[in-house]
CSV table of C-alpha atoms in Angstrom, one decimal:
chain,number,residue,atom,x,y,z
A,1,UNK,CA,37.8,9.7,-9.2
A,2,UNK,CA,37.5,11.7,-5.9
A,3,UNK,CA,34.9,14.6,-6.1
A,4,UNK,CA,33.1,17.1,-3.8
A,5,UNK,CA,29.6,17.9,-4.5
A,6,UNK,CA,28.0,20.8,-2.7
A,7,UNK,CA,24.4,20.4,-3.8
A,8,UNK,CA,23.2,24.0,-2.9
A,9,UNK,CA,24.6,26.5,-5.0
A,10,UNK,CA,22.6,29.7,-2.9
A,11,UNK,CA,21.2,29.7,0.4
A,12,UNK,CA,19.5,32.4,2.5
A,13,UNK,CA,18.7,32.3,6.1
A,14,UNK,CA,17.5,34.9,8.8
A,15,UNK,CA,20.3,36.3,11.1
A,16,UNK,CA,19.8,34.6,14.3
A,17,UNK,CA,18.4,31.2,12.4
A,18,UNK,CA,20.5,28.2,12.4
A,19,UNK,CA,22.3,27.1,9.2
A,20,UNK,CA,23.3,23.9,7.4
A,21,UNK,CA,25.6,23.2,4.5
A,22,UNK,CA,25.7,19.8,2.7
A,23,UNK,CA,28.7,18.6,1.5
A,24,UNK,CA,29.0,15.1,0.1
A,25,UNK,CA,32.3,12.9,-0.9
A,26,UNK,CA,33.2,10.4,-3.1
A,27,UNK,CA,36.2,8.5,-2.5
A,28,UNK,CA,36.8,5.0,-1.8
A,29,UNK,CA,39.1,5.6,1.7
A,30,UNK,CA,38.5,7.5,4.4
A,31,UNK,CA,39.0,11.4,3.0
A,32,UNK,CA,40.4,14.4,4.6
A,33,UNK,CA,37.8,16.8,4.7
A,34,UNK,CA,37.7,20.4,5.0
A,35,UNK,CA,35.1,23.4,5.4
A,36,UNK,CA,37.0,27.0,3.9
A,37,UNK,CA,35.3,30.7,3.6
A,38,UNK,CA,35.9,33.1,1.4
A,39,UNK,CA,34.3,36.6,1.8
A,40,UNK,CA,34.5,38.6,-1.4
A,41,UNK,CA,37.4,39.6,-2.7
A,42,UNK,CA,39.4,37.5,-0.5
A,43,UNK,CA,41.2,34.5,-0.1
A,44,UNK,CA,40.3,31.1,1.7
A,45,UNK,CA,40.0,30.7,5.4
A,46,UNK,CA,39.8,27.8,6.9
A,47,UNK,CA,36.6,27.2,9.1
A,48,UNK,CA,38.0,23.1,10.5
A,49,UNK,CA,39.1,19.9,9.2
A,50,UNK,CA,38.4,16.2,9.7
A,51,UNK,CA,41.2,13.5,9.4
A,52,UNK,CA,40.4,10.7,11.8
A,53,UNK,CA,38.5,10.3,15.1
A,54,UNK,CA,35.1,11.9,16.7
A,55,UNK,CA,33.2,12.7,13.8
A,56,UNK,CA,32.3,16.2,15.2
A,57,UNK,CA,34.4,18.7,15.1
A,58,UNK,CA,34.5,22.2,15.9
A,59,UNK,CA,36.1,24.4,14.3
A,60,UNK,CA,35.9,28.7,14.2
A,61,UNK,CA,33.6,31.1,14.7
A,62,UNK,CA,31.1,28.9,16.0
A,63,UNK,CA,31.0,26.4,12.6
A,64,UNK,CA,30.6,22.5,13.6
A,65,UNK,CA,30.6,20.0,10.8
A,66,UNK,CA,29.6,16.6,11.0
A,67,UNK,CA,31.4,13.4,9.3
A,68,UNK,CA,29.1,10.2,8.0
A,69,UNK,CA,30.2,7.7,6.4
A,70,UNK,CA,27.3,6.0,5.7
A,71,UNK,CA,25.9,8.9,3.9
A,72,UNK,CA,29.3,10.2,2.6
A,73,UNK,CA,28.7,13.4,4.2
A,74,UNK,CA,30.3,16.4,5.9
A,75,UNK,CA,28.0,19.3,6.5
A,76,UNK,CA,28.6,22.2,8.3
A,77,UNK,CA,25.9,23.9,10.9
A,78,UNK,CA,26.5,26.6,12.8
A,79,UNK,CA,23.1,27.6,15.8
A,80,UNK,CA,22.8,30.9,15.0
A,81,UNK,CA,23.7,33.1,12.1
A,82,UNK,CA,25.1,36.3,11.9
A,83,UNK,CA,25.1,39.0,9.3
A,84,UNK,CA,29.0,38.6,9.1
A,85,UNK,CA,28.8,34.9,7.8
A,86,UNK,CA,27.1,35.8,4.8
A,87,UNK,CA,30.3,34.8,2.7
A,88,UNK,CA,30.8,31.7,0.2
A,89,UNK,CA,32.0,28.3,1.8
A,90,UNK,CA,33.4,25.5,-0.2
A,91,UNK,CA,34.4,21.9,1.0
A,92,UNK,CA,37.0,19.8,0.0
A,93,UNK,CA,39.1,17.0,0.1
A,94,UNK,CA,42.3,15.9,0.1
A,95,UNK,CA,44.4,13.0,-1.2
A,96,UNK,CA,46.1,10.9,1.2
A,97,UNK,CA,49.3,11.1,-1.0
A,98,UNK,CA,49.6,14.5,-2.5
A,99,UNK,CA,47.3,16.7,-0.4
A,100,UNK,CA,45.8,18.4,-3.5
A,101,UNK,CA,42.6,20.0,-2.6
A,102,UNK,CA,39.2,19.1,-4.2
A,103,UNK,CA,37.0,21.8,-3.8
A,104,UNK,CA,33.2,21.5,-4.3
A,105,UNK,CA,31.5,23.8,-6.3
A,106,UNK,CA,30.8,26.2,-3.1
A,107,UNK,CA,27.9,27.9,-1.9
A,108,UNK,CA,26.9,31.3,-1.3
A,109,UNK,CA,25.5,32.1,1.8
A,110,UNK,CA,23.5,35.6,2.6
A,111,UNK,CA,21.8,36.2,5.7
A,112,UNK,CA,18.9,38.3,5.6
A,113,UNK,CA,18.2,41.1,8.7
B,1,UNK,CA,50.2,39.5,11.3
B,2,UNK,CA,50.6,38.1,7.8
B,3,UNK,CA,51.0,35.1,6.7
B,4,UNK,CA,50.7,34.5,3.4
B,5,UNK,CA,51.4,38.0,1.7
B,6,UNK,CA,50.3,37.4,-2.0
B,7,UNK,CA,50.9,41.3,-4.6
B,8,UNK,CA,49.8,42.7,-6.0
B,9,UNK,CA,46.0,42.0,-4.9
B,10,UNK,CA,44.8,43.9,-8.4
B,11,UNK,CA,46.5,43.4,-11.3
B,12,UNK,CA,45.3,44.6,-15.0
B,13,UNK,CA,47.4,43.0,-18.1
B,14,UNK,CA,46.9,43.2,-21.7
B,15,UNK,CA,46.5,40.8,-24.0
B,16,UNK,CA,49.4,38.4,-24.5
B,17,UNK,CA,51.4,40.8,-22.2
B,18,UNK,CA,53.6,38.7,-20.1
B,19,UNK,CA,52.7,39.0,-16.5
B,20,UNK,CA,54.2,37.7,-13.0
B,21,UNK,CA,52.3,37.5,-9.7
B,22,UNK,CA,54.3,36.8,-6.3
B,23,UNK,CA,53.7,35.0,-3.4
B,24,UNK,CA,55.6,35.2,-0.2
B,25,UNK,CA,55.1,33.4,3.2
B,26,UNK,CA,56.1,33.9,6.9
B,27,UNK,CA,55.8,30.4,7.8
B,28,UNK,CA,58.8,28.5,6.7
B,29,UNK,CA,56.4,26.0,5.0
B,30,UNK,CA,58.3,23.7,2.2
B,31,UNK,CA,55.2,23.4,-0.1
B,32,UNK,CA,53.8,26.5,-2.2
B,33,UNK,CA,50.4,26.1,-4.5
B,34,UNK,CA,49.0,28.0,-6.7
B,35,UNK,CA,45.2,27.8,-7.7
B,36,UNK,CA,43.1,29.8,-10.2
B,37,UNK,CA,39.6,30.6,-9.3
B,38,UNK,CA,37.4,32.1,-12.2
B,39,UNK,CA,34.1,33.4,-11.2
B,40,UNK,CA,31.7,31.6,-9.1
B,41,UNK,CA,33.8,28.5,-9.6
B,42,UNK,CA,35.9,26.6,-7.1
B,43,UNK,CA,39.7,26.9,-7.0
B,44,UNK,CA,41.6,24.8,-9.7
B,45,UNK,CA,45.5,24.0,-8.4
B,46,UNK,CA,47.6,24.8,-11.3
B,47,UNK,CA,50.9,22.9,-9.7
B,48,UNK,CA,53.0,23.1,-6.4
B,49,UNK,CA,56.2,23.2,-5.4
B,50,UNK,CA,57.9,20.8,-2.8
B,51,UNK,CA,60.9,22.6,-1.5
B,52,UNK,CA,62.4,23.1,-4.6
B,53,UNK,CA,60.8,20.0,-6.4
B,54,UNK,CA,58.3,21.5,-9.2
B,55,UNK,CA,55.1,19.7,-9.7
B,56,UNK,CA,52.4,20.6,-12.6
B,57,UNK,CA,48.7,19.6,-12.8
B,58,UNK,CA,48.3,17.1,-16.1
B,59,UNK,CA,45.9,19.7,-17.1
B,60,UNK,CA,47.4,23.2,-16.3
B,61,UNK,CA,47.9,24.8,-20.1
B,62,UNK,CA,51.7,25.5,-20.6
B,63,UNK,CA,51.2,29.3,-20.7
B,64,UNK,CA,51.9,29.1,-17.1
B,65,UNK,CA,54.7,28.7,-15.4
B,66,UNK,CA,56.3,29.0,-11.7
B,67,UNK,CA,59.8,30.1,-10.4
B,68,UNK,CA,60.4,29.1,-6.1
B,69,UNK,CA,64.0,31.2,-5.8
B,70,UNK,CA,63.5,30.1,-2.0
B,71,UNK,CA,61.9,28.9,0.7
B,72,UNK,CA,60.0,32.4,1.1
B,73,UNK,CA,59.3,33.3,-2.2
B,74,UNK,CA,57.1,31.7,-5.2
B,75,UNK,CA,56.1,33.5,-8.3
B,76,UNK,CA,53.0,32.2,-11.0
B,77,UNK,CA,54.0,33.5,-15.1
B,78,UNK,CA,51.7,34.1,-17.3
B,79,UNK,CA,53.5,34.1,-20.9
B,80,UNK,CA,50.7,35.1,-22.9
B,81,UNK,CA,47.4,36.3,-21.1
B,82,UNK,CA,44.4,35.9,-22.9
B,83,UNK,CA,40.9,36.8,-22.1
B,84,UNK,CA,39.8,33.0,-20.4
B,85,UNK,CA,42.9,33.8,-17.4
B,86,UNK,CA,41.2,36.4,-16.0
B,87,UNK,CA,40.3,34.9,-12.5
B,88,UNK,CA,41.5,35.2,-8.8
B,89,UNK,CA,44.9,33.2,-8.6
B,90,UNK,CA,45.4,32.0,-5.2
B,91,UNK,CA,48.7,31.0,-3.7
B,92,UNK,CA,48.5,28.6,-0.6
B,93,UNK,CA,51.4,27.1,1.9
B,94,UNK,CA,51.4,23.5,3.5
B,95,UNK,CA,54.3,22.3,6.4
B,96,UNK,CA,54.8,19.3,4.7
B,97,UNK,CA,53.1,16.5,2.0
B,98,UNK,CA,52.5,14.7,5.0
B,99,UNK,CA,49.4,13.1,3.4
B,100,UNK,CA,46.6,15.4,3.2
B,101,UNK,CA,47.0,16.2,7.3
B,102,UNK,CA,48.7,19.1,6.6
B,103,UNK,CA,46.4,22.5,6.7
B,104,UNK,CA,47.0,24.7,3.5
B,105,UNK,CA,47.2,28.1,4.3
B,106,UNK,CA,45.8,30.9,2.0
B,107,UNK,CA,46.4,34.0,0.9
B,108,UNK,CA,44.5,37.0,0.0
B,109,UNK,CA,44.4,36.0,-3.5
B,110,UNK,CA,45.1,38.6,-7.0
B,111,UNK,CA,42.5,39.6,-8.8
B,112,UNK,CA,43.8,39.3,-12.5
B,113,UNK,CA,42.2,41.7,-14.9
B,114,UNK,CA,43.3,41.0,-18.9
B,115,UNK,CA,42.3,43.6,-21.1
């Protein structure tokens, strides 16, 4: 069955540090994969999206993600954090057929001063 | 300028009090999800509509239901709240079912509150 696993449930990192989020797949094809915030309260934004192609991709506010296959993986860096990115961030995936979303479990990001 | 326009963004039921939470979009998109989200979890789709083509999650517990009137509008029914459906339900808009290639918009979300 397809699944999302975001292995790191909390992460804290210095403003101005650079930040990585693991996110790791599990589907037999290639998946469409996607990187969403949500700040509290609030509904989903999406940050970028992989479907095919170069397996970097840029997407808002400075957030790049990385696809590989060989590790099933799609994490999102960004170079330099800033306060207002302390949010929660989930991946997921969709199915080729129905494009129901698969989220991971998210993680909660807070950025320290 | 909105989107995804989802009220009310704070609603408080009671107990097996029949509730409805709407959903309107901007965007002329023909699909229309809902998801719960409970606390510190991830969002959970509940069903979707295709234009007017209803479609339920094998798992989504008949106490809730959907009406799409049209193209703009999409409402989520709660029959009988209990305690456990108190979460954020989300409401999300697609272009298509083109595959997955199609980006699902979000909106604010409603913060359900059962008493």
């Amino acid at each position: 069955a397809q699944s999302v696993t975001q292995p790191d449930i909390h992460i804290t990192v210095s403003e101005g540090a650079s930040l990585e989020l693991r996110c790791n797949y599990s589907y037999g094809a290639t998946p469409y994969l996607f990187w969403y915030v949500q700040s509290p309260g609030q509904g989903l934004q999406l940050l970028l999206k992989y479907f095919s192609g170069d397996t970097l991709v840029q997407g808002i506010k400075g957030f790049e993600a990385e696809f590989k296959r060989s590790q099933s993986s799609f994490n999102l860096r960004k170079p330099s954090v800033h306060w207002s990115d302390a949010a929660e961030y989930f991946c997921a995936s969709a199915s080729g057929n129905t494009g129901k979303l698969i989220f991971g479990q998210g993680t909660t990001l807070q950025v320290k001063p | 300028d909105a989107m995804v326009i989802q009220n009310p963004r704070y609603q408080v039921t009671q107990f097996g009090k029949p509730v409805t939470l709407s959903c309107s979009q901007t965007l002329n998109h023909n699909v229309m999800y809902w998801y719960q989200q409970k606390s510190s979890q991830a969002p959970k789709l509940l069903f979707h509509y295709y234009d007017k083509d209803f479609n339920n999650e094998a798992d989504t517990p008949d106490n809730f239901q959907s009406r799409r009137p049209n193209t703009s509008f999409c409402f989520l029914d709660i029959r009988s709240p209990g305690l456990g459906d108190a979460a954020m339900y989300l409401c999300a808009t697609s272009r298509d079912l083109a595959g997955a290639k199609d980006t699902q918009y979000f909106g604010p979300g409603t913060r359900l509150t059962v008493l």
